mmCIF file of C-alpha atoms in Angstrom:
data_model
loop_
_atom_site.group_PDB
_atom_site.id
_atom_site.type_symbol
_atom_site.label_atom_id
_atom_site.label_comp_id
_atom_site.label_asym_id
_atom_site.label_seq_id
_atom_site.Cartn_x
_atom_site.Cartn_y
_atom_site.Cartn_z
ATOM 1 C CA UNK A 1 6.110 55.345 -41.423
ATOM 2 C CA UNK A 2 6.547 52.815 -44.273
ATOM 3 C CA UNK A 3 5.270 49.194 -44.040
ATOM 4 C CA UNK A 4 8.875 48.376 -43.901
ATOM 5 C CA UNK A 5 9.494 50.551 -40.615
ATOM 6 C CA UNK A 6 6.273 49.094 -38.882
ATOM 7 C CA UNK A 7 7.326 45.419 -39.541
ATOM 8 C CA UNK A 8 10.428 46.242 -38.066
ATOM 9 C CA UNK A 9 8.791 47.850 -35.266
ATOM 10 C CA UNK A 10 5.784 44.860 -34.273
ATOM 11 C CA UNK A 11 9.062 42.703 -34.890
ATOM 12 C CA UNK A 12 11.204 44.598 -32.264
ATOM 13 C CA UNK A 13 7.987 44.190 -29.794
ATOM 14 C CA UNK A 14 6.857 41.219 -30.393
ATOM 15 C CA UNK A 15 10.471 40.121 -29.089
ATOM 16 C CA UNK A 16 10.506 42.365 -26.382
ATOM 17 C CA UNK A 17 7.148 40.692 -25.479
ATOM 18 C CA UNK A 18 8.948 37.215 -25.540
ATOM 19 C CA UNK A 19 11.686 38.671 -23.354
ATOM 20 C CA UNK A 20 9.232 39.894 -20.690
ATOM 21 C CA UNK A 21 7.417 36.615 -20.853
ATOM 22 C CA UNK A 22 10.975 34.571 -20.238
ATOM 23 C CA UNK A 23 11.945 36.503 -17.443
ATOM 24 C CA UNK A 24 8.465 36.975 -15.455
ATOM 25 C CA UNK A 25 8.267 33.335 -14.686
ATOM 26 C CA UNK A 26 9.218 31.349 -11.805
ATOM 27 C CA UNK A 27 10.182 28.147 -14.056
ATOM 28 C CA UNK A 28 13.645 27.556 -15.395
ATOM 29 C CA UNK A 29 13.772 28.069 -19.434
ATOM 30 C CA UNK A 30 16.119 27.444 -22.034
ATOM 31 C CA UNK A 31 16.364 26.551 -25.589
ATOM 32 C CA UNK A 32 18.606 24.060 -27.661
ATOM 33 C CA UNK A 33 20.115 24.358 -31.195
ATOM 34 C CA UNK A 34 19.691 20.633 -32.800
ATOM 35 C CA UNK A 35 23.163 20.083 -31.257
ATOM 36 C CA UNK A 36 21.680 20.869 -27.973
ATOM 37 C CA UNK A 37 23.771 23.949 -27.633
ATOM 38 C CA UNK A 38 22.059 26.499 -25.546
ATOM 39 C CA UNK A 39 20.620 29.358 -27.749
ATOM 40 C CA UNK A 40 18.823 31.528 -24.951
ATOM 41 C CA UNK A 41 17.951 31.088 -21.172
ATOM 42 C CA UNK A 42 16.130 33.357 -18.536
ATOM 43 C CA UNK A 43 17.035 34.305 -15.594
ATOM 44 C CA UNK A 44 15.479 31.850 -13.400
ATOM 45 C CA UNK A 45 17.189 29.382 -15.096
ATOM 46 C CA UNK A 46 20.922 31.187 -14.777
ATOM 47 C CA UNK A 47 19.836 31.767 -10.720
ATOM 48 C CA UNK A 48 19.166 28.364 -10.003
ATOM 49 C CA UNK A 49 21.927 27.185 -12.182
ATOM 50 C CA UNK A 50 24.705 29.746 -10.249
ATOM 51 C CA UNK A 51 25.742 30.513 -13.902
ATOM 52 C CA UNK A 52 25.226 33.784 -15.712
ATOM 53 C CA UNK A 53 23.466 34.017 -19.318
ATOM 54 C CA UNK A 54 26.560 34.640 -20.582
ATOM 55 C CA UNK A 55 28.556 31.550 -19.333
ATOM 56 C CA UNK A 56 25.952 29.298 -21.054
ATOM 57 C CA UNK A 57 24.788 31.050 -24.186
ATOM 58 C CA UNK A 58 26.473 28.133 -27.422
ATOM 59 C CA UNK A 59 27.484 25.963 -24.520
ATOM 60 C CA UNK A 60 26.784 21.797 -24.849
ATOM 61 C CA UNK A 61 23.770 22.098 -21.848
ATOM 62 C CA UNK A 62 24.086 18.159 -21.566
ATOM 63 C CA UNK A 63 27.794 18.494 -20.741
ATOM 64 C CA UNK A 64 27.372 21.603 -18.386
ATOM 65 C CA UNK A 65 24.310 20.618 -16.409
ATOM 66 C CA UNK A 66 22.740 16.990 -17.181
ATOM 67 C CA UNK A 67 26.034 15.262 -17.214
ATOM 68 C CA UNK A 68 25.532 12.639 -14.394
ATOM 69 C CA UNK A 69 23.213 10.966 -12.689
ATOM 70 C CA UNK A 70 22.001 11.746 -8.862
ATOM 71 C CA UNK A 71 24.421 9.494 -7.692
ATOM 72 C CA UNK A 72 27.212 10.620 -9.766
ATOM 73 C CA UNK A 73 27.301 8.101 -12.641
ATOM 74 C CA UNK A 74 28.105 9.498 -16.040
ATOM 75 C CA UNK A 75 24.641 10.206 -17.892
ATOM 76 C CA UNK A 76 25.181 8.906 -21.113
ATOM 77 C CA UNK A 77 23.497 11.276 -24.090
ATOM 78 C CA UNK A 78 21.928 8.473 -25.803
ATOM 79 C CA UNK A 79 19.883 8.080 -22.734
ATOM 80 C CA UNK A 80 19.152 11.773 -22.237
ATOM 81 C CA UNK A 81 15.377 12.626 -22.687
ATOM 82 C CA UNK A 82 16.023 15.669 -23.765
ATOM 83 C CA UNK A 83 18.371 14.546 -26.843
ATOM 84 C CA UNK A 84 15.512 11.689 -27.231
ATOM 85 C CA UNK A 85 13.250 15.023 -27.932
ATOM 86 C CA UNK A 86 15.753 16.299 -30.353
ATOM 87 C CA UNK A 87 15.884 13.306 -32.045
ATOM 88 C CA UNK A 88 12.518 12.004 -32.438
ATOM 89 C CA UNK A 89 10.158 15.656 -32.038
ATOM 90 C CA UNK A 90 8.613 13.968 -28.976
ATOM 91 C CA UNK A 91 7.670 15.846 -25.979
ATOM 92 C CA UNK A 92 8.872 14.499 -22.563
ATOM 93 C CA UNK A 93 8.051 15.094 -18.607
ATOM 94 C CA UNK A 94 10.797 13.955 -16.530
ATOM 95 C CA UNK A 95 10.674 14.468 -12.736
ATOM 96 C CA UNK A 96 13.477 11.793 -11.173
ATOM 97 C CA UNK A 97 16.561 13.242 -12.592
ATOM 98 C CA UNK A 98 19.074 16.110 -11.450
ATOM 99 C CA UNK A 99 20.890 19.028 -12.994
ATOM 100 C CA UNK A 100 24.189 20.346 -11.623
ATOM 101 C CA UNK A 101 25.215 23.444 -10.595
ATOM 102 C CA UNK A 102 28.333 25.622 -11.717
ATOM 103 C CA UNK A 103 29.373 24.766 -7.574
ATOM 104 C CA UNK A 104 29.500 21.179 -8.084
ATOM 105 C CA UNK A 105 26.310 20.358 -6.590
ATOM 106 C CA UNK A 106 23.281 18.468 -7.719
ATOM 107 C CA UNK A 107 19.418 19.510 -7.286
ATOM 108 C CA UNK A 108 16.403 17.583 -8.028
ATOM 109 C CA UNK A 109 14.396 18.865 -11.206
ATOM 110 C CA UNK A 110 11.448 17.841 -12.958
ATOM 111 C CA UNK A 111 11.801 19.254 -16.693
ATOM 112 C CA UNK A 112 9.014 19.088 -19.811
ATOM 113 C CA UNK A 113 11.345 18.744 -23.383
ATOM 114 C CA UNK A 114 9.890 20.798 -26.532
ATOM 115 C CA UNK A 115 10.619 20.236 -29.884
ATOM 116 C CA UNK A 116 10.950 23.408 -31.999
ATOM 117 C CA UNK A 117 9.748 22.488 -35.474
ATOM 118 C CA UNK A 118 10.400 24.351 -38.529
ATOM 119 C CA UNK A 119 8.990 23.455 -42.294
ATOM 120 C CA UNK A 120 8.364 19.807 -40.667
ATOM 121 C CA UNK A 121 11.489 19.553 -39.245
ATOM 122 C CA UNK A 122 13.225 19.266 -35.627
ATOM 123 C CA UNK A 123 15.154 22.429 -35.418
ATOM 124 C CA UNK A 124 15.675 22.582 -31.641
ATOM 125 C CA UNK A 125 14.061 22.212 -28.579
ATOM 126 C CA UNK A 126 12.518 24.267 -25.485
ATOM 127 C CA UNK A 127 13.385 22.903 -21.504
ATOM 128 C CA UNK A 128 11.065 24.341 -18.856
ATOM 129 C CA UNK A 129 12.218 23.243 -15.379
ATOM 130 C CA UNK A 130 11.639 23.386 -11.704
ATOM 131 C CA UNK A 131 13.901 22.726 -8.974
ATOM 132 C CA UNK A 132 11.492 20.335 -7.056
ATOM 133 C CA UNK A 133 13.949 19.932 -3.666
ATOM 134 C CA UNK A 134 11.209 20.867 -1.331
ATOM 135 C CA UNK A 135 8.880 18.456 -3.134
ATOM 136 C CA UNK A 136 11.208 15.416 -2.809
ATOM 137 C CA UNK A 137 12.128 16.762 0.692
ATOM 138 C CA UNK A 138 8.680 16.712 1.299
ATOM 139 C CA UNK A 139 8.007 13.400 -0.122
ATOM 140 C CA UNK A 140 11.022 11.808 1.691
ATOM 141 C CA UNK A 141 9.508 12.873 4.937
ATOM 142 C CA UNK A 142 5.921 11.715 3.872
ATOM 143 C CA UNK A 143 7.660 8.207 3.310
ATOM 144 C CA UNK A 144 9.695 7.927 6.360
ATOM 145 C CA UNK A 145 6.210 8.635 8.386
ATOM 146 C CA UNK A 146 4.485 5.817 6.419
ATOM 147 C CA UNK A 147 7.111 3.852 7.627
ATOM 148 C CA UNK A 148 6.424 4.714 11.439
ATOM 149 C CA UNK A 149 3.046 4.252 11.260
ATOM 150 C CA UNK A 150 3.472 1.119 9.523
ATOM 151 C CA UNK A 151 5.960 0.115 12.157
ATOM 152 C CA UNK A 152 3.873 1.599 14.888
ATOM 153 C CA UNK A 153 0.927 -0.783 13.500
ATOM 154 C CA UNK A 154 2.738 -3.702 13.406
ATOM 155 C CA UNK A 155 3.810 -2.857 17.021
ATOM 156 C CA UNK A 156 0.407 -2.156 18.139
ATOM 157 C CA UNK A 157 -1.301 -5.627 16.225
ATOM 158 C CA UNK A 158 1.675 -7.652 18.342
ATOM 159 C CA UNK A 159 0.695 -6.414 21.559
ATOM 160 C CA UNK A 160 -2.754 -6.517 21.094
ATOM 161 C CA UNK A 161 -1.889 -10.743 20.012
ATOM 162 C CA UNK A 162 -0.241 -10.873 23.125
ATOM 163 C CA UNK A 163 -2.956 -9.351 25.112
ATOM 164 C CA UNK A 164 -5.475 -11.239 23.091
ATOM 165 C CA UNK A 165 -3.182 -14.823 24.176
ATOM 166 C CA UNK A 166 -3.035 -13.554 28.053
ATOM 167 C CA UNK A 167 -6.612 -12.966 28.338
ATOM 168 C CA UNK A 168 -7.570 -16.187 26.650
ATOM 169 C CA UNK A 169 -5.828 -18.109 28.722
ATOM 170 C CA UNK A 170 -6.890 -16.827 32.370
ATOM 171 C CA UNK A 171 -10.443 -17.093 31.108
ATOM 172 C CA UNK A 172 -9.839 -20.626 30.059
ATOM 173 C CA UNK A 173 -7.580 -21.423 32.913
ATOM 174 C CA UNK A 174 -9.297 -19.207 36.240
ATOM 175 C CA UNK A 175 -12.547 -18.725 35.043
ATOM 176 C CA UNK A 176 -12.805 -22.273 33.586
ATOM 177 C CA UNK A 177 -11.679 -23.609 36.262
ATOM 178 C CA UNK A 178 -13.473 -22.150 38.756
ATOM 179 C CA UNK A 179 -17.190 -22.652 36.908
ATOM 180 C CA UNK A 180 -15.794 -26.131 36.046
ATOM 181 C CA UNK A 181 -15.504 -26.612 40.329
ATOM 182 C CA UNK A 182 -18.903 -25.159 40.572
ATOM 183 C CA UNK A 183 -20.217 -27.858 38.487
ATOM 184 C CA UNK A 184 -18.797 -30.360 40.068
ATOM 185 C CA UNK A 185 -20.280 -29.184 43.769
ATOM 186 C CA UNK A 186 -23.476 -29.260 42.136
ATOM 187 C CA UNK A 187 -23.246 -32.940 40.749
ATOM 188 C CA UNK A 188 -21.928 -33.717 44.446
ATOM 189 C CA UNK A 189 -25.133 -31.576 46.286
ATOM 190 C CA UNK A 190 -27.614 -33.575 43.923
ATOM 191 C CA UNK A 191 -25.845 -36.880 44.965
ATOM 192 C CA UNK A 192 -26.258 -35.981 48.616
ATOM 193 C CA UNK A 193 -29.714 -34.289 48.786
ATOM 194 C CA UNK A 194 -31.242 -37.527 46.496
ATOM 195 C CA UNK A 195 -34.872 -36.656 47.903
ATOM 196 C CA UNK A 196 -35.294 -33.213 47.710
ATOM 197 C CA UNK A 197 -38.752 -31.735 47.107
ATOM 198 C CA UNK A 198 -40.006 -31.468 43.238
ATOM 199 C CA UNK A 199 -39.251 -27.325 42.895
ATOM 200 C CA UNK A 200 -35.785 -27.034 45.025
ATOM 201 C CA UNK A 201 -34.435 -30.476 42.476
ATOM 202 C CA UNK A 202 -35.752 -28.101 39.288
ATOM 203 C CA UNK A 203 -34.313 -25.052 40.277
ATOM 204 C CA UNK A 204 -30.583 -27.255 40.586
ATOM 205 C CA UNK A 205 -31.003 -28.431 36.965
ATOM 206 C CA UNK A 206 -31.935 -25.297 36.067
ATOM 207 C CA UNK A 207 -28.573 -24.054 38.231
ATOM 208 C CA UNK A 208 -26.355 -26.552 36.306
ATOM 209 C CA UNK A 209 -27.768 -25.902 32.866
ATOM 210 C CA UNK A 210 -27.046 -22.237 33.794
ATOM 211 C CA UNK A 211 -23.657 -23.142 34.523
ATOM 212 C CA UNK A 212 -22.908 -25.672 31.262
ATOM 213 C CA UNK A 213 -23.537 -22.509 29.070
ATOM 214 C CA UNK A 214 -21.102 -20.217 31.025
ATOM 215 C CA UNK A 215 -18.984 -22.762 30.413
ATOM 216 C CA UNK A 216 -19.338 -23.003 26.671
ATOM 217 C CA UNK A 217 -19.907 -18.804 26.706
ATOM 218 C CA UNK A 218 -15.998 -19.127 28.421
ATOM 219 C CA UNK A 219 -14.604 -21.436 26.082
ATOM 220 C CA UNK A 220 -16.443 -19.748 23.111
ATOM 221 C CA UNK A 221 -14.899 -16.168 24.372
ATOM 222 C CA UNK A 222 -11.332 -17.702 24.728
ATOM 223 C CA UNK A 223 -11.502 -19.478 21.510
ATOM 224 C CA UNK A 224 -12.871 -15.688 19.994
ATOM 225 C CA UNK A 225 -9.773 -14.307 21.277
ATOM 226 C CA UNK A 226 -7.032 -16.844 20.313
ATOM 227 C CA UNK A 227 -8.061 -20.556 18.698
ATOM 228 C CA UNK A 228 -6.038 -22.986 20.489
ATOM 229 C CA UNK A 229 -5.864 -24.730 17.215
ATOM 230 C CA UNK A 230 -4.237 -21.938 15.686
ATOM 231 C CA UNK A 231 -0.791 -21.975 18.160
ATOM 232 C CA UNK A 232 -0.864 -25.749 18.845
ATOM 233 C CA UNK A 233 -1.824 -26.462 15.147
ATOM 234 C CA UNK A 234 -1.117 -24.114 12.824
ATOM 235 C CA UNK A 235 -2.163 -22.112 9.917
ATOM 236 C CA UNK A 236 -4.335 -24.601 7.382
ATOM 237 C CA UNK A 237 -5.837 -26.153 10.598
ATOM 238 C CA UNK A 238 -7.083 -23.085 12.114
ATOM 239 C CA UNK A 239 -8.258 -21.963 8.741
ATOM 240 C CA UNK A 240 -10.953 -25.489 8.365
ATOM 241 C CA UNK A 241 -11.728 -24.788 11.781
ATOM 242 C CA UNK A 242 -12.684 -21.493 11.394
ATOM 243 C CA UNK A 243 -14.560 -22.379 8.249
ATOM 244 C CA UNK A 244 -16.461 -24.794 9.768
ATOM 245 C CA UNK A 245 -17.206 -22.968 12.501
ATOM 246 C CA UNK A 246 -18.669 -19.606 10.304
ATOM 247 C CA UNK A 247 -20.636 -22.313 8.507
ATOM 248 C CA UNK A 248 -22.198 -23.753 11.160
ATOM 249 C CA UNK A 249 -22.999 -20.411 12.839
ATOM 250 C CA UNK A 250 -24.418 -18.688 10.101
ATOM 251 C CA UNK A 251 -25.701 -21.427 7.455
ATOM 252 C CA UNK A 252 -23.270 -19.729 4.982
ATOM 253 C CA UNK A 253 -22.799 -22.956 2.814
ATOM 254 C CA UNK A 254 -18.387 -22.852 2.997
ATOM 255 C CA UNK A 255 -16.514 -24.675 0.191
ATOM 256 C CA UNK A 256 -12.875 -25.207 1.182
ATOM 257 C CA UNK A 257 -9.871 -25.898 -1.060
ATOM 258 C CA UNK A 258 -6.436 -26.823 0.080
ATOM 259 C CA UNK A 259 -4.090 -27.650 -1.783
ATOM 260 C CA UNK A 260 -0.733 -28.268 0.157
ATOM 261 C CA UNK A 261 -0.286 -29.687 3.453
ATOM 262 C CA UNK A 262 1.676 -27.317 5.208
ATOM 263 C CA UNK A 263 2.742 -23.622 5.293
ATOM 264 C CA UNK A 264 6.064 -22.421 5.848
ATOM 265 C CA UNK A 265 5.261 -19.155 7.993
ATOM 266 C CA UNK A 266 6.302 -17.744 10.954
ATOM 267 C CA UNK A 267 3.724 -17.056 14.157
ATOM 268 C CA UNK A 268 3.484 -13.514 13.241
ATOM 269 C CA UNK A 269 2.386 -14.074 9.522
ATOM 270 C CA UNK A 270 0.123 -17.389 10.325
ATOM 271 C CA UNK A 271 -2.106 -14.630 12.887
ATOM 272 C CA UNK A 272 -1.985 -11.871 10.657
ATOM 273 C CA UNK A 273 -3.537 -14.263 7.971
ATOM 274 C CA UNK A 274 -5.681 -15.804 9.872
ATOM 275 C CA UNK A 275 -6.968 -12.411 11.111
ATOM 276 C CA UNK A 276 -7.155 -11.542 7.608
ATOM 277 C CA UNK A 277 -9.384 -14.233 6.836
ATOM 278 C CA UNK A 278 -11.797 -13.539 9.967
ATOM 279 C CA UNK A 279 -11.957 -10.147 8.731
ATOM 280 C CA UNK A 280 -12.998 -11.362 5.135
ATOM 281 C CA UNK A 281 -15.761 -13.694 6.555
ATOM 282 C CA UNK A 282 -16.769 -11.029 9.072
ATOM 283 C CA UNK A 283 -17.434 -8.819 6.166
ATOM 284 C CA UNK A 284 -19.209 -11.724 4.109
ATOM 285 C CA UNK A 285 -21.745 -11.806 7.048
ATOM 286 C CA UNK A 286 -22.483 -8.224 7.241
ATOM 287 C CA UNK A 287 -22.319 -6.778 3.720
ATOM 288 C CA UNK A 288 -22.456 -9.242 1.104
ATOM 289 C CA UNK A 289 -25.974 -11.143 1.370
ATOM 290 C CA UNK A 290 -24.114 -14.133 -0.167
ATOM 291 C CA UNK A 291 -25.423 -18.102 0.543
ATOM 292 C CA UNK A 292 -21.952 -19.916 -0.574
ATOM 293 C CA UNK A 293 -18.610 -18.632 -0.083
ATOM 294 C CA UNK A 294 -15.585 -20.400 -2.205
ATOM 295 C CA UNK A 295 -12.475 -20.373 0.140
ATOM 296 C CA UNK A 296 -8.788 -21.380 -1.524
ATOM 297 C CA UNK A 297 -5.227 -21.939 0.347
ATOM 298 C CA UNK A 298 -2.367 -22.624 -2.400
ATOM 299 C CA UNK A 299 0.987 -21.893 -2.864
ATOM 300 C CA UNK A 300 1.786 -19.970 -6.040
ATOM 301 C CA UNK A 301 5.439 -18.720 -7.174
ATOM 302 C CA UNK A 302 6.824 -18.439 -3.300
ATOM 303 C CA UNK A 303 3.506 -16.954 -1.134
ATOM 304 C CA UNK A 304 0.841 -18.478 0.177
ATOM 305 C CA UNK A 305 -2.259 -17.232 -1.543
ATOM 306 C CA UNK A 306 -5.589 -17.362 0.440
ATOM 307 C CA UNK A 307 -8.691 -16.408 -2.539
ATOM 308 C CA UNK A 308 -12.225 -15.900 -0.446
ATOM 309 C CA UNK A 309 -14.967 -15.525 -3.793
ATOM 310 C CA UNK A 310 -18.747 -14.938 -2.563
ATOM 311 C CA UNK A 311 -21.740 -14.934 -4.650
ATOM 312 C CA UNK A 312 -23.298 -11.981 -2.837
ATOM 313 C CA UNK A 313 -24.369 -8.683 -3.995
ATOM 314 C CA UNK A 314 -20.711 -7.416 -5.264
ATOM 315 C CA UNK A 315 -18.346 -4.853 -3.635
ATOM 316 C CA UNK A 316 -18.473 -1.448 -5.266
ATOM 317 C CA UNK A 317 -15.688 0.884 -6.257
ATOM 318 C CA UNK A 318 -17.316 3.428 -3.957
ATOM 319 C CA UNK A 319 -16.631 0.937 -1.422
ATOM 320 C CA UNK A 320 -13.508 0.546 -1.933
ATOM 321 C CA UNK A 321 -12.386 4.013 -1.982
ATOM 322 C CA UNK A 322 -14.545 5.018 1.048
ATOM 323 C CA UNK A 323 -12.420 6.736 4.375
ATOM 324 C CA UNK A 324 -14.773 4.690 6.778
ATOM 325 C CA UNK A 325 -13.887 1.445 5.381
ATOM 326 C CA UNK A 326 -11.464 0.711 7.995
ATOM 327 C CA UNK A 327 -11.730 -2.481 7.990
ATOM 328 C CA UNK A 328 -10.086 -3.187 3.996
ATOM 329 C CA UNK A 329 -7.752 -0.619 5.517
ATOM 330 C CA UNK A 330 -6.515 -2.917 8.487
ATOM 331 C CA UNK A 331 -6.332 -6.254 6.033
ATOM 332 C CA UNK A 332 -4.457 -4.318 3.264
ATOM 333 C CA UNK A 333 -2.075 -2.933 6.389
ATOM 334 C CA UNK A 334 -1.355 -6.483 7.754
ATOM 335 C CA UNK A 335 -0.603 -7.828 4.165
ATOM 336 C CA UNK A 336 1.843 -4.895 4.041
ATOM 337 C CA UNK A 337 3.552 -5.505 6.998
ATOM 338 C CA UNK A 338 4.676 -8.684 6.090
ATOM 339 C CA UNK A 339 5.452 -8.120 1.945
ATOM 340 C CA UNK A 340 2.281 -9.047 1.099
ATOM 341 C CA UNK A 341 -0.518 -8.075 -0.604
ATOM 342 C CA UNK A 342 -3.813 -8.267 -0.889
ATOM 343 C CA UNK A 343 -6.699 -7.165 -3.847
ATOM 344 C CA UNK A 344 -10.589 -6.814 -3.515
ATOM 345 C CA UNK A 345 -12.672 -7.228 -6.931
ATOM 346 C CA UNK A 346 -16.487 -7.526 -7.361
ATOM 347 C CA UNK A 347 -19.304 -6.192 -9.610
ATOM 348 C CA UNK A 348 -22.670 -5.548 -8.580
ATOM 349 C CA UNK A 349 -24.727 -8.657 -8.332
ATOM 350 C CA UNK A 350 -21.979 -11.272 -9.077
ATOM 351 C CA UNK A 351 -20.151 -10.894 -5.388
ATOM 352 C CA UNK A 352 -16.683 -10.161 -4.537
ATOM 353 C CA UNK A 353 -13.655 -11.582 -4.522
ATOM 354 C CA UNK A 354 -10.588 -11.228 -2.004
ATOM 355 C CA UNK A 355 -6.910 -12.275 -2.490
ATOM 356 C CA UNK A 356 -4.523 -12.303 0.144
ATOM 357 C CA UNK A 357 -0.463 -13.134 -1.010
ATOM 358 C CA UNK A 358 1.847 -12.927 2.063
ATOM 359 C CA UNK A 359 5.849 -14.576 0.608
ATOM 360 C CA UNK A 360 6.200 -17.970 2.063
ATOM 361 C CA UNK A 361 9.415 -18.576 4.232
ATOM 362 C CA UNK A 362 12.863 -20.887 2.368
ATOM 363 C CA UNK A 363 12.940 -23.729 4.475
ATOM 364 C CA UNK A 364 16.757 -24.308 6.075
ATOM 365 C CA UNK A 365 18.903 -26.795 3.657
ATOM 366 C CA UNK A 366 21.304 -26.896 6.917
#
């Protein structure tokens, strides 16, 4: 055998080897001329095309397959990643376009663009692609079940309000009531038994005392539940109350900023914020180790942006990321619900920093 006949033979298996390659694969292949003519395919490609080699072989593959958008709008060239690939020698991933079949129908694909390069120049390109249907299928349904969930939360925070506002007010309004009457026969027994002995008199102020802290344990419990301030008042209100109150309970030195005088939100985004920013300052108290918390309320570009900075020992990305953290979980969720958002930052040793944008409401010009 000469040199020339063994050339000729590694040549003849070296493409054989391509051809075996082409056709054991699961992934759509084809290559492009620099006029983006078709110059081979496999048969994955031709299958989930519904075209045979044949029909597509020197055929414009922009005009047969990539010719409109997924909602039928004409898919100019120019714009074509593939042609971009072609033009420039730039490797692309695409995965939100379609190709169309011979049928008439359209599938989802995501495609990788090759350029074929010859002495330094762009002499064609390679398209791998999958038809991704069951992915976006997939994805679709993944979506629609965030949106349940989300739904179902929002559902499940608005009863539990409503629970939270019945409650509060039949403690306030029975139990109140009724411990209120109890002090009130005390006073009267005192009054009437002036000149009882030394140990039965204690044991009454000791009885009343009793009874003044179940009354402020009651009013405490109610105002844990729902802050009158918050439905008779409003947001910023219920927000100075609450930081006063977290100051004075847990010598947290609070430094408030507000800078407008009213908020333009409805009930159901005034609690979730408010909740929000119990949940912040219930975190404060339990993780951070911090002495002041800096507390802002502005408006900025149409929300209302609540920023809660503590000097405390810094939120970590592990944090962050962690499944049991439930608790970022139910703040990011409530933000959500209502188109907002919210952001947690912090570094070890210089605190954290939490801000909370939920889209103000435009006031009626009727």
């Amino acid at each position: 055998m000469t040199d020339k006949q063994r050339a000729e033979e590694i040549r003849q298996q070296l493409a054989k080897d391509r051809l075996l390659l082409l056709e054991s694969t699961g992934e759509g292949i084809y290559g492009l001329d620099r006029q983006g003519r078709c110059t081979f395919i496999n048969s994955a490609a031709s299958r989930m095309l519904g075209y045979s080699p044949d029909e597509l072989l020197c055929q414009d593959m922009h005009e047969r397959i990539h010719h409109s958008s997924p909602d039928g709008v004409t898919y100019r060239r120019t714009r074509c990643h593939i042609h971009e690939t072609l033009a420039d020698g730039k490797g692309r991933k695409v995965d939100d376009e379609v190709y169309w079949r011979k049928d008439g129908t359209s599938f989802p694909v995501e495609y990788s663009s090759f350029p074929v390069i010859e002495q330094g120049q762009v002499t064609g390109a390679v398209v791998v692609f999958l038809d991704i249907t069951d992915r976006k299928r997939a994805e679709q349904q993944l979506t629609a079940s965030h949106a349940q969930l989300r739904q179902l939360t929002a559902r499940l925070e608005s009863v539990r309000e409503e629970e939270r506002i019945l409650i509060a007010r039949e403690i306030h309004d029975e139990l109140g009531q009724a411990l209120t009457g109890v002090k009130l026969e005390l006073a009267l027994l005192q009054d009437q038994l002036p000149n009882v002995a030394p140990p039965v008199h204690n044991r009454l102020e000791s009885i009343s005392g009793l009874v003044d802290a179940t009354i402020q344990s009651v009013r405490r419990i109610a105002t844990d539940l729902r802050p009158i301030v918050l439905d008779q008042l409003g947001l910023i209100p219920a927000i100075e109350w609450q930081t006063h109150e977290f100051q004075s309970r847990t010598g947290i030195e609070c430094r408030l900023d507000i800078f407008l005088r009213s908020a333009c939100l409805s009930q159901t985004a005034s609690t979730a914020m408010f909740r929000i920013f119990q949940e912040i300052l219930t975190n404060v108290v339990r993780h951070a180790k911090a002495s002041v918390v800096n507390i802002t309320l502005q408006e900025q570009g149409g929300g209302l942006v609540l920023e809660v900075q503590d000097n405390g020992r810094g939120i970590t990305e592990t944090e962050l990321a962690a499944p049991q953290s439930l608790g970022l979980v139910g703040m990011r969720e409530r933000a959500l619900l209502l188109g907002g958002s919210i952001t947690f930052s912090g570094h070890a040793g210089s605190g954290t920093t939490v801000r909370v944008r939920i889209p103000l409401e435009q006031p009626s010009h009727e």
